[in-house]
Amino acid sequence: MIYMDHAATTPVDERVVKAMLPYLSEKYGNPSSLYGLAQEARKAMEDARAKIAGLINAKPEEIIFTSGGTESDNLALKGVALASKKKHIITSSIEHHAVLKTCEWLEKHGFKVTYLPVDRYGLVKVEDVEKAITKDTALISIMHANNEIGTIEPVEEVGKIAEEHEIYFHTDAVQSVGKIPVDVEKMNINLLSISSHKIYGPKGVGALYIRRGTRIEALQHGGGHERKLRSGTENVSGIVGFGKAAEIARQEMLSETERLSKLRDRLIEGALKIENSWLNGHPTKRLPNNAHLCFKFIEGESLILELDFNGIAAGTGSACSSRSLEPSHVLTAIGLRPEETHGSLRFTLGRSNTDKDVEQVLSVLPGIVERFRAISPFKKDFREYESALLKEHHSSGVD
Amino acid sequence: MIYMDHAATTPVDERVVKAMLPYLSEKYGNPSSLYGLAQEARKAMEDARAKIAGLINAKPEEIIFTSGGTESDNLALKGVALASKKKHIITSSIEHHAVLKTCEWLEKHGFKVTYLPVDRYGLVKVEDVEKAITKDTALISIMHANNEIGTIEPVEEVGKIAEEHEIYFHTDAVQSVGKIPVDVEKMNINLLSISSHKIYGPKGVGALYIRRGTRIEALQHGGGHERKLRSGTENVSGIVGFGKAAEIARQEMLSETERLSKLRDRLIEGALKIENSWLNGHPTKRLPNNAHLCFKFIEGESLILELDFNGIAAGTGSACSSRSLEPSHVLTAIGLRPEETHGSLRFTLGRSNTDKDVEQVLSVLPGIVERFRAISPFKKDFREYESALLKEHHSSGVD
């Protein structure tokens, strides 16, 4: 099978599995216990913490383990909001639902949230961030790279502004860590979310970087684990695997990024030869492994299933929302019309992909698109809808 | 090594590891994706859900996966409290910190909590529960079995009262599931917390049983996983392992309970031959694997370290609080004096333990206790303290 949905999840690297295994049935102690077996588990956990810190230029004690990216985002936003006297949060309209739905919850609990628009490439404008700041702003949360269209946001510039205004800055770096350089010092980041299963580690574990001195409240209460910020027996084998995955990502990122960028460019080039197709996201400020395409007159989900039948796994957008019939909020935010959002297809490349995989995709994709278009009941409707909306669309614009 | 701290955590059963492995590097799809690889993961997850439901006589759709027992307790208490218009919660003074610290958080956010006392055996009185009920009571949370002293609470009776008064009833069954029968129907339970790593499954995964129709709010927001009650990509391999662990527990519980009870009784009998020692918790209403002992004039932590040196892993009480210097809230609640709480030792038996292990413990324990007592600087202090407090203690009582 050709797996090209690495933004949804990645296979656990065999080296990671090997690192995890001893912590299931042999070195299984509870890190909070006092005897040697338990201390061995604690040491392994602290080694993993240092490796993850190393990947983003943080100190080990600034890394808090969580159950994944979603929990990290929840802890960052609610934790800071609940610990603050200020009641305003700035975010973007293309954040992952882990940020957006958390913001909605905060709105129900007395907070005000500004959702910044993005341009046609999915970029947040730095001046919009600055303009949105009020005396009551507790936190700015702008993702590092978008999970659907792969656009890389200007987080370093946002970080600078946040620092000038002495406002905490959180970034959801779930899609960027391990793929492009992340440096919490250089980027002036106070809080940063990471997920293990997006970097060839196991599912069910993540981390939140919290800069030393950041005022934040725990959300999960109990035995006081993780410096009282996240109670619950630590997922030792998962954490050890996450650490190994971070170590590998750090060693291999540069060469892998170069390799994947070439494959991605070849894939985009080939796919865009199909008529009535285009690339979503930014042409250059994009993740090295992301090719997010639209094919007019086609329903993305049928494409996914037909590709699957041909041994190719791809996504329509966020895996988390695949089961929803709502149009993607990201594609809507960059100005696509509803029927266009449904014709989208996301290929996200990874460690296992080769030139041959890309050629295989390019050898079947045009035929599939053509067949679907030939039988598409939407084609005529779309054309009518299109001409009706043409004037309106061109006058409103999205940039 | 002889491992006798199964209440802190358990080794992952080899059968469980075998079940988990394919879901790391082969069947690694994100259950929310649409293609076959992902659907395979989803199916495995739903199979696991059914197995866990089967262990407690629930329906599969009433099981929500979490990151562990602590998250389950947090979700049960805060989720119900935040969804309710009522502002009062009843719990006991010997709950796990995952319940107690959550209650403290709720108290800071406008809720009133009644912490019921327990008798000298650690039993909650059913009539105390009924007396504490007010028109404003949203939830009763009483643990099934205590994690330190192993006392089994009268949850079926509490469930009956809760039902009569139409109040939700949550029980933290982290220590009882897989060891003694749990039946959410028979026990009139609305919410029940389970942890995988206490039943020979992996760390980092747990579940909350939520009776159909229970009004509860999500705490972790995002992609809407787990029927919108717990967002975040599911820990598939962990969940599959948890399911396998539940299946094994269901098959082996009866015979294992019988076997462990005998070992436990032999251990208690032997240990109580040491002078100035006693058993904490109830003589019969106790977990089949728990022997919680006190040895006067000795500091429990030094005992743990010396036992470790002799190849025996035991606990002092809750692993989660091992690093704290505070006396156990459970031992304090059953009426032990501070210096007595520090002399406690918890043996919790499990699958790997044999007669030989028990004999080995009994062959070294008396000597260790004797050596420590000979050099104990506390002995004299204790005796003085004891005689000073004697009258007060006997007059106040704890039962």
mmCIF file with all atom_site columns, C-alpha atoms in Angstrom, chain A residues 55-211:
data_model
loop_
_atom_site.group_PDB
_atom_site.id
_atom_site.type_symbol
_atom_site.label_atom_id
_atom_site.label_alt_id
_atom_site.label_comp_id
_atom_site.label_asym_id
_atom_site.label_entity_id
_atom_site.label_seq_id
_atom_site.pdbx_PDB_ins_code
_atom_site.Cartn_x
_atom_site.Cartn_y
_atom_site.Cartn_z
_atom_site.occupancy
_atom_site.B_iso_or_equiv
_atom_site.pdbx_formal_charge
_atom_site.auth_seq_id
_atom_site.auth_comp_id
_atom_site.auth_asym_id
_atom_site.auth_atom_id
_atom_site.pdbx_PDB_model_num
ATOM 1   C CA . LEU A 1 55  ? 14.070  19.021 19.237 1.00 0.00 ? 55  LEU A CA 1
ATOM 2   C CA . ILE A 1 56  ? 12.612  22.486 19.940 1.00 0.00 ? 56  ILE A CA 1
ATOM 3   C CA . ASN A 1 57  ? 15.499  24.137 21.846 1.00 0.00 ? 57  ASN A CA 1
ATOM 4   C CA . ALA A 1 58  ? 13.695  24.016 25.213 1.00 0.00 ? 58  ALA A CA 1
ATOM 5   C CA . LYS A 1 59  ? 14.853  22.935 28.653 1.00 0.00 ? 59  LYS A CA 1
ATOM 6   C CA . PRO A 1 60  ? 13.680  19.479 29.787 1.00 0.00 ? 60  PRO A CA 1
ATOM 7   C CA . GLU A 1 61  ? 11.799  20.926 32.761 1.00 0.00 ? 61  GLU A CA 1
ATOM 8   C CA . GLU A 1 62  ? 9.732   23.015 30.333 1.00 0.00 ? 62  GLU A CA 1
ATOM 9   C CA . ILE A 1 63  ? 8.204   19.886 28.753 1.00 0.00 ? 63  ILE A CA 1
ATOM 10  C CA . ILE A 1 64  ? 4.950   18.517 30.230 1.00 0.00 ? 64  ILE A CA 1
ATOM 11  C CA . PHE A 1 65  ? 3.719   15.179 28.917 1.00 0.00 ? 65  PHE A CA 1
ATOM 12  C CA . THR A 1 66  ? 0.070   14.927 27.880 1.00 0.00 ? 66  THR A CA 1
ATOM 13  C CA . SER A 1 67  ? -2.107  12.385 26.081 1.00 0.00 ? 67  SER A CA 1
ATOM 14  C CA . GLY A 1 68  ? -1.647  14.148 22.718 1.00 0.00 ? 68  GLY A CA 1
ATOM 15  C CA . GLY A 1 69  ? -1.858  17.329 20.715 1.00 0.00 ? 69  GLY A CA 1
ATOM 16  C CA . THR A 1 70  ? -5.503  17.937 21.559 1.00 0.00 ? 70  THR A CA 1
ATOM 17  C CA . GLU A 1 71  ? -4.857  17.807 25.297 1.00 0.00 ? 71  GLU A CA 1
ATOM 18  C CA . SER A 1 72  ? -1.800  20.052 24.851 1.00 0.00 ? 72  SER A CA 1
ATOM 19  C CA . ASP A 1 73  ? -3.889  22.661 23.027 1.00 0.00 ? 73  ASP A CA 1
ATOM 20  C CA . ASN A 1 74  ? -6.635  22.455 25.663 1.00 0.00 ? 74  ASN A CA 1
ATOM 21  C CA . LEU A 1 75  ? -4.119  22.808 28.498 1.00 0.00 ? 75  LEU A CA 1
ATOM 22  C CA . ALA A 1 76  ? -2.345  25.733 26.842 1.00 0.00 ? 76  ALA A CA 1
ATOM 23  C CA . LEU A 1 77  ? -5.474  27.756 26.115 1.00 0.00 ? 77  LEU A CA 1
ATOM 24  C CA . LYS A 1 78  ? -7.656  26.984 29.123 1.00 0.00 ? 78  LYS A CA 1
ATOM 25  C CA . GLY A 1 79  ? -4.708  26.704 31.500 1.00 0.00 ? 79  GLY A CA 1
ATOM 26  C CA . VAL A 1 80  ? -3.450  30.174 30.643 1.00 0.00 ? 80  VAL A CA 1
ATOM 27  C CA . ALA A 1 81  ? -6.936  31.708 30.375 1.00 0.00 ? 81  ALA A CA 1
ATOM 28  C CA . LEU A 1 82  ? -8.073  30.378 33.756 1.00 0.00 ? 82  LEU A CA 1
ATOM 29  C CA . ALA A 1 83  ? -4.851  31.554 35.432 1.00 0.00 ? 83  ALA A CA 1
ATOM 30  C CA . SER A 1 84  ? -5.141  35.044 33.970 1.00 0.00 ? 84  SER A CA 1
ATOM 31  C CA . LYS A 1 85  ? -7.179  38.058 35.008 1.00 0.00 ? 85  LYS A CA 1
ATOM 32  C CA . LYS A 1 86  ? -7.405  39.092 31.373 1.00 0.00 ? 86  LYS A CA 1
ATOM 33  C CA . LYS A 1 87  ? -10.298 37.861 29.293 1.00 0.00 ? 87  LYS A CA 1
ATOM 34  C CA . HIS A 1 88  ? -9.325  38.198 25.626 1.00 0.00 ? 88  HIS A CA 1
ATOM 35  C CA . ILE A 1 89  ? -7.708  35.671 23.294 1.00 0.00 ? 89  ILE A CA 1
ATOM 36  C CA . ILE A 1 90  ? -6.488  36.133 19.729 1.00 0.00 ? 90  ILE A CA 1
ATOM 37  C CA . THR A 1 91  ? -6.378  33.190 17.348 1.00 0.00 ? 91  THR A CA 1
ATOM 38  C CA . SER A 1 92  ? -6.873  32.501 13.641 1.00 0.00 ? 92  SER A CA 1
ATOM 39  C CA . SER A 1 93  ? -9.855  31.144 11.774 1.00 0.00 ? 93  SER A CA 1
ATOM 40  C CA . ILE A 1 94  ? -7.848  28.187 10.389 1.00 0.00 ? 94  ILE A CA 1
ATOM 41  C CA . GLU A 1 95  ? -6.632  26.642 13.636 1.00 0.00 ? 95  GLU A CA 1
ATOM 42  C CA . HIS A 1 96  ? -7.177  22.960 14.339 1.00 0.00 ? 96  HIS A CA 1
ATOM 43  C CA . HIS A 1 97  ? -10.466 22.185 16.075 1.00 0.00 ? 97  HIS A CA 1
ATOM 44  C CA . ALA A 1 98  ? -8.493  21.432 19.261 1.00 0.00 ? 98  ALA A CA 1
ATOM 45  C CA . VAL A 1 99  ? -7.855  25.179 19.425 1.00 0.00 ? 99  VAL A CA 1
ATOM 46  C CA . LEU A 1 100 ? -11.097 26.460 17.886 1.00 0.00 ? 100 LEU A CA 1
ATOM 47  C CA . LYS A 1 101 ? -13.477 24.318 19.961 1.00 0.00 ? 101 LYS A CA 1
ATOM 48  C CA . THR A 1 102 ? -11.476 25.171 23.083 1.00 0.00 ? 102 THR A CA 1
ATOM 49  C CA . CYS A 1 103 ? -11.907 28.855 22.229 1.00 0.00 ? 103 CYS A CA 1
ATOM 50  C CA . GLU A 1 104 ? -15.649 28.318 21.829 1.00 0.00 ? 104 GLU A CA 1
ATOM 51  C CA . TRP A 1 105 ? -15.718 26.747 25.306 1.00 0.00 ? 105 TRP A CA 1
ATOM 52  C CA . LEU A 1 106 ? -13.835 29.737 26.693 1.00 0.00 ? 106 LEU A CA 1
ATOM 53  C CA . GLU A 1 107 ? -16.332 32.081 25.018 1.00 0.00 ? 107 GLU A CA 1
ATOM 54  C CA . LYS A 1 108 ? -19.088 30.298 26.932 1.00 0.00 ? 108 LYS A CA 1
ATOM 55  C CA . HIS A 1 109 ? -17.139 30.893 30.132 1.00 0.00 ? 109 HIS A CA 1
ATOM 56  C CA . GLY A 1 110 ? -16.667 34.643 29.970 1.00 0.00 ? 110 GLY A CA 1
ATOM 57  C CA . PHE A 1 111 ? -13.793 35.041 27.509 1.00 0.00 ? 111 PHE A CA 1
ATOM 58  C CA . LYS A 1 112 ? -13.758 37.049 24.293 1.00 0.00 ? 112 LYS A CA 1
ATOM 59  C CA . VAL A 1 113 ? -12.028 35.533 21.295 1.00 0.00 ? 113 VAL A CA 1
ATOM 60  C CA . THR A 1 114 ? -10.871 37.272 18.110 1.00 0.00 ? 114 THR A CA 1
ATOM 61  C CA . TYR A 1 115 ? -10.659 34.890 15.149 1.00 0.00 ? 115 TYR A CA 1
ATOM 62  C CA . LEU A 1 116 ? -8.322  36.498 12.622 1.00 0.00 ? 116 LEU A CA 1
ATOM 63  C CA . PRO A 1 117 ? -9.011  35.971 8.912  1.00 0.00 ? 117 PRO A CA 1
ATOM 64  C CA . VAL A 1 118 ? -6.335  34.596 6.564  1.00 0.00 ? 118 VAL A CA 1
ATOM 65  C CA . ASP A 1 119 ? -5.447  35.475 2.979  1.00 0.00 ? 119 ASP A CA 1
ATOM 66  C CA . ARG A 1 120 ? -6.107  33.212 -0.023 1.00 0.00 ? 120 ARG A CA 1
ATOM 67  C CA . TYR A 1 121 ? -2.983  31.189 0.855  1.00 0.00 ? 121 TYR A CA 1
ATOM 68  C CA . GLY A 1 122 ? -4.027  30.687 4.457  1.00 0.00 ? 122 GLY A CA 1
ATOM 69  C CA . LEU A 1 123 ? -1.565  33.222 5.873  1.00 0.00 ? 123 LEU A CA 1
ATOM 70  C CA . VAL A 1 124 ? -2.373  35.250 8.957  1.00 0.00 ? 124 VAL A CA 1
ATOM 71  C CA . LYS A 1 125 ? -1.300  38.883 8.585  1.00 0.00 ? 125 LYS A CA 1
ATOM 72  C CA . VAL A 1 126 ? 1.087   39.943 11.312 1.00 0.00 ? 126 VAL A CA 1
ATOM 73  C CA . GLU A 1 127 ? -0.394  43.450 11.374 1.00 0.00 ? 127 GLU A CA 1
ATOM 74  C CA . ASP A 1 128 ? -3.845  41.925 12.016 1.00 0.00 ? 128 ASP A CA 1
ATOM 75  C CA . VAL A 1 129 ? -2.464  40.244 15.121 1.00 0.00 ? 129 VAL A CA 1
ATOM 76  C CA . GLU A 1 130 ? -1.062  43.529 16.407 1.00 0.00 ? 130 GLU A CA 1
ATOM 77  C CA . LYS A 1 131 ? -4.272  45.413 15.642 1.00 0.00 ? 131 LYS A CA 1
ATOM 78  C CA . ALA A 1 132 ? -6.349  42.846 17.554 1.00 0.00 ? 132 ALA A CA 1
ATOM 79  C CA . ILE A 1 133 ? -4.371  43.272 20.787 1.00 0.00 ? 133 ILE A CA 1
ATOM 80  C CA . THR A 1 134 ? -6.208  44.995 23.621 1.00 0.00 ? 134 THR A CA 1
ATOM 81  C CA . LYS A 1 135 ? -5.267  45.698 27.232 1.00 0.00 ? 135 LYS A CA 1
ATOM 82  C CA . ASP A 1 136 ? -7.336  42.637 28.102 1.00 0.00 ? 136 ASP A CA 1
ATOM 83  C CA . THR A 1 137 ? -5.474  40.182 25.815 1.00 0.00 ? 137 THR A CA 1
ATOM 84  C CA . ALA A 1 138 ? -4.235  37.165 27.791 1.00 0.00 ? 138 ALA A CA 1
ATOM 85  C CA . LEU A 1 139 ? -3.003  34.956 24.954 1.00 0.00 ? 139 LEU A CA 1
ATOM 86  C CA . ILE A 1 140 ? -2.270  34.802 21.232 1.00 0.00 ? 140 ILE A CA 1
ATOM 87  C CA . SER A 1 141 ? -2.569  31.325 19.687 1.00 0.00 ? 141 SER A CA 1
ATOM 88  C CA . ILE A 1 142 ? -1.490  30.969 16.058 1.00 0.00 ? 142 ILE A CA 1
ATOM 89  C CA . MET A 1 143 ? -0.595  27.581 14.625 1.00 0.00 ? 143 MET A CA 1
ATOM 90  C CA . HIS A 1 144 ? 2.857   26.994 13.178 1.00 0.00 ? 144 HIS A CA 1
ATOM 91  C CA . ALA A 1 145 ? 1.692   25.093 10.090 1.00 0.00 ? 145 ALA A CA 1
ATOM 92  C CA . ASN A 1 146 ? -1.819  24.308 8.965  1.00 0.00 ? 146 ASN A CA 1
ATOM 93  C CA . ASN A 1 147 ? -2.859  20.657 9.076  1.00 0.00 ? 147 ASN A CA 1
ATOM 94  C CA . GLU A 1 148 ? -4.976  20.786 5.924  1.00 0.00 ? 148 GLU A CA 1
ATOM 95  C CA . ILE A 1 149 ? -3.296  23.054 3.411  1.00 0.00 ? 149 ILE A CA 1
ATOM 96  C CA . GLY A 1 150 ? 0.221   23.020 4.919  1.00 0.00 ? 150 GLY A CA 1
ATOM 97  C CA . THR A 1 151 ? 0.695   26.791 5.032  1.00 0.00 ? 151 THR A CA 1
ATOM 98  C CA . ILE A 1 152 ? 3.479   27.884 7.389  1.00 0.00 ? 152 ILE A CA 1
ATOM 99  C CA . GLU A 1 153 ? 2.451   30.886 9.463  1.00 0.00 ? 153 GLU A CA 1
ATOM 100 C CA . PRO A 1 154 ? 4.780   33.783 10.383 1.00 0.00 ? 154 PRO A CA 1
ATOM 101 C CA . VAL A 1 155 ? 5.127   32.633 13.997 1.00 0.00 ? 155 VAL A CA 1
ATOM 102 C CA . GLU A 1 156 ? 8.496   34.271 14.583 1.00 0.00 ? 156 GLU A CA 1
ATOM 103 C CA . GLU A 1 157 ? 7.019   37.683 13.688 1.00 0.00 ? 157 GLU A CA 1
ATOM 104 C CA . VAL A 1 158 ? 3.918   36.996 15.796 1.00 0.00 ? 158 VAL A CA 1
ATOM 105 C CA . GLY A 1 159 ? 6.209   35.967 18.656 1.00 0.00 ? 159 GLY A CA 1
ATOM 106 C CA . LYS A 1 160 ? 8.043   39.270 18.421 1.00 0.00 ? 160 LYS A CA 1
ATOM 107 C CA . ILE A 1 161 ? 4.809   41.228 18.646 1.00 0.00 ? 161 ILE A CA 1
ATOM 108 C CA . ALA A 1 162 ? 3.559   39.120 21.536 1.00 0.00 ? 162 ALA A CA 1
ATOM 109 C CA . GLU A 1 163 ? 6.805   39.736 23.395 1.00 0.00 ? 163 GLU A CA 1
ATOM 110 C CA . GLU A 1 164 ? 6.681   43.506 22.766 1.00 0.00 ? 164 GLU A CA 1
ATOM 111 C CA . HIS A 1 165 ? 3.173   43.598 24.211 1.00 0.00 ? 165 HIS A CA 1
ATOM 112 C CA . GLU A 1 166 ? 4.042   41.154 27.020 1.00 0.00 ? 166 GLU A CA 1
ATOM 113 C CA . ILE A 1 167 ? 1.315   38.729 25.967 1.00 0.00 ? 167 ILE A CA 1
ATOM 114 C CA . TYR A 1 168 ? 1.724   34.955 26.099 1.00 0.00 ? 168 TYR A CA 1
ATOM 115 C CA . PHE A 1 169 ? 2.103   33.289 22.712 1.00 0.00 ? 169 PHE A CA 1
ATOM 116 C CA . HIS A 1 170 ? 1.009   29.696 22.077 1.00 0.00 ? 170 HIS A CA 1
ATOM 117 C CA . THR A 1 171 ? 1.561   27.840 18.845 1.00 0.00 ? 171 THR A CA 1
ATOM 118 C CA . ASP A 1 172 ? 0.073   24.508 17.802 1.00 0.00 ? 172 ASP A CA 1
ATOM 119 C CA . ALA A 1 173 ? 3.162   22.944 16.222 1.00 0.00 ? 173 ALA A CA 1
ATOM 120 C CA . VAL A 1 174 ? 1.682   19.462 15.849 1.00 0.00 ? 174 VAL A CA 1
ATOM 121 C CA . GLN A 1 175 ? 2.211   19.489 12.084 1.00 0.00 ? 175 GLN A CA 1
ATOM 122 C CA . SER A 1 176 ? 5.530   21.326 11.953 1.00 0.00 ? 176 SER A CA 1
ATOM 123 C CA . VAL A 1 177 ? 7.694   19.751 14.658 1.00 0.00 ? 177 VAL A CA 1
ATOM 124 C CA . GLY A 1 178 ? 10.018  17.213 13.087 1.00 0.00 ? 178 GLY A CA 1
ATOM 125 C CA . LYS A 1 179 ? 9.369   18.586 9.592  1.00 0.00 ? 179 LYS A CA 1
ATOM 126 C CA . ILE A 1 180 ? 10.726  22.131 9.747  1.00 0.00 ? 180 ILE A CA 1
ATOM 127 C CA . PRO A 1 181 ? 12.958  23.778 12.376 1.00 0.00 ? 181 PRO A CA 1
ATOM 128 C CA . VAL A 1 182 ? 11.207  24.833 15.571 1.00 0.00 ? 182 VAL A CA 1
ATOM 129 C CA . ASP A 1 183 ? 13.092  26.951 18.095 1.00 0.00 ? 183 ASP A CA 1
ATOM 130 C CA . VAL A 1 184 ? 11.065  28.241 21.023 1.00 0.00 ? 184 VAL A CA 1
ATOM 131 C CA . GLU A 1 185 ? 13.737  30.773 21.945 1.00 0.00 ? 185 GLU A CA 1
ATOM 132 C CA . LYS A 1 186 ? 14.187  32.260 18.496 1.00 0.00 ? 186 LYS A CA 1
ATOM 133 C CA . MET A 1 187 ? 10.426  32.297 17.953 1.00 0.00 ? 187 MET A CA 1
ATOM 134 C CA . ASN A 1 188 ? 9.569   33.875 21.322 1.00 0.00 ? 188 ASN A CA 1
ATOM 135 C CA . ILE A 1 189 ? 7.114   31.126 22.107 1.00 0.00 ? 189 ILE A CA 1
ATOM 136 C CA . ASN A 1 190 ? 5.638   30.654 25.592 1.00 0.00 ? 190 ASN A CA 1
ATOM 137 C CA . LEU A 1 191 ? 3.622   27.506 24.912 1.00 0.00 ? 191 LEU A CA 1
ATOM 138 C CA . LEU A 1 192 ? 3.900   24.971 22.109 1.00 0.00 ? 192 LEU A CA 1
ATOM 139 C CA . SER A 1 193 ? 1.885   21.799 21.422 1.00 0.00 ? 193 SER A CA 1
ATOM 140 C CA . ILE A 1 194 ? 3.470   18.620 20.041 1.00 0.00 ? 194 ILE A CA 1
ATOM 141 C CA . SER A 1 195 ? 2.014   15.222 19.179 1.00 0.00 ? 195 SER A CA 1
ATOM 142 C CA . SER A 1 196 ? 3.952   11.954 19.100 1.00 0.00 ? 196 SER A CA 1
ATOM 143 C CA . HIS A 1 197 ? 1.922   10.118 16.461 1.00 0.00 ? 197 HIS A CA 1
ATOM 144 C CA . LYS A 1 198 ? 2.593   12.772 13.834 1.00 0.00 ? 198 LYS A CA 1
ATOM 145 C CA . ILE A 1 199 ? 6.365   12.145 14.063 1.00 0.00 ? 199 ILE A CA 1
ATOM 146 C CA . TYR A 1 200 ? 6.416   8.313  13.865 1.00 0.00 ? 200 TYR A CA 1
ATOM 147 C CA . GLY A 1 201 ? 5.849   7.866  17.594 1.00 0.00 ? 201 GLY A CA 1
ATOM 148 C CA . PRO A 1 202 ? 2.884   6.103  19.211 1.00 0.00 ? 202 PRO A CA 1
ATOM 149 C CA . LYS A 1 203 ? -0.620  7.555  19.480 1.00 0.00 ? 203 LYS A CA 1
ATOM 150 C CA . GLY A 1 204 ? -1.865  8.625  22.919 1.00 0.00 ? 204 GLY A CA 1
ATOM 151 C CA . VAL A 1 205 ? 1.064   10.804 23.935 1.00 0.00 ? 205 VAL A CA 1
ATOM 152 C CA . GLY A 1 206 ? 1.986   14.415 23.360 1.00 0.00 ? 206 GLY A CA 1
ATOM 153 C CA . ALA A 1 207 ? 3.672   17.296 25.086 1.00 0.00 ? 207 ALA A CA 1
ATOM 154 C CA . LEU A 1 208 ? 3.150   20.908 25.932 1.00 0.00 ? 208 LEU A CA 1
ATOM 155 C CA . TYR A 1 209 ? 6.191   23.146 26.098 1.00 0.00 ? 209 TYR A CA 1
ATOM 156 C CA . ILE A 1 210 ? 5.622   25.726 28.837 1.00 0.00 ? 210 ILE A CA 1
ATOM 157 C CA . ARG A 1 211 ? 8.272   28.429 29.151 1.00 0.00 ? 211 ARG A CA 1
#
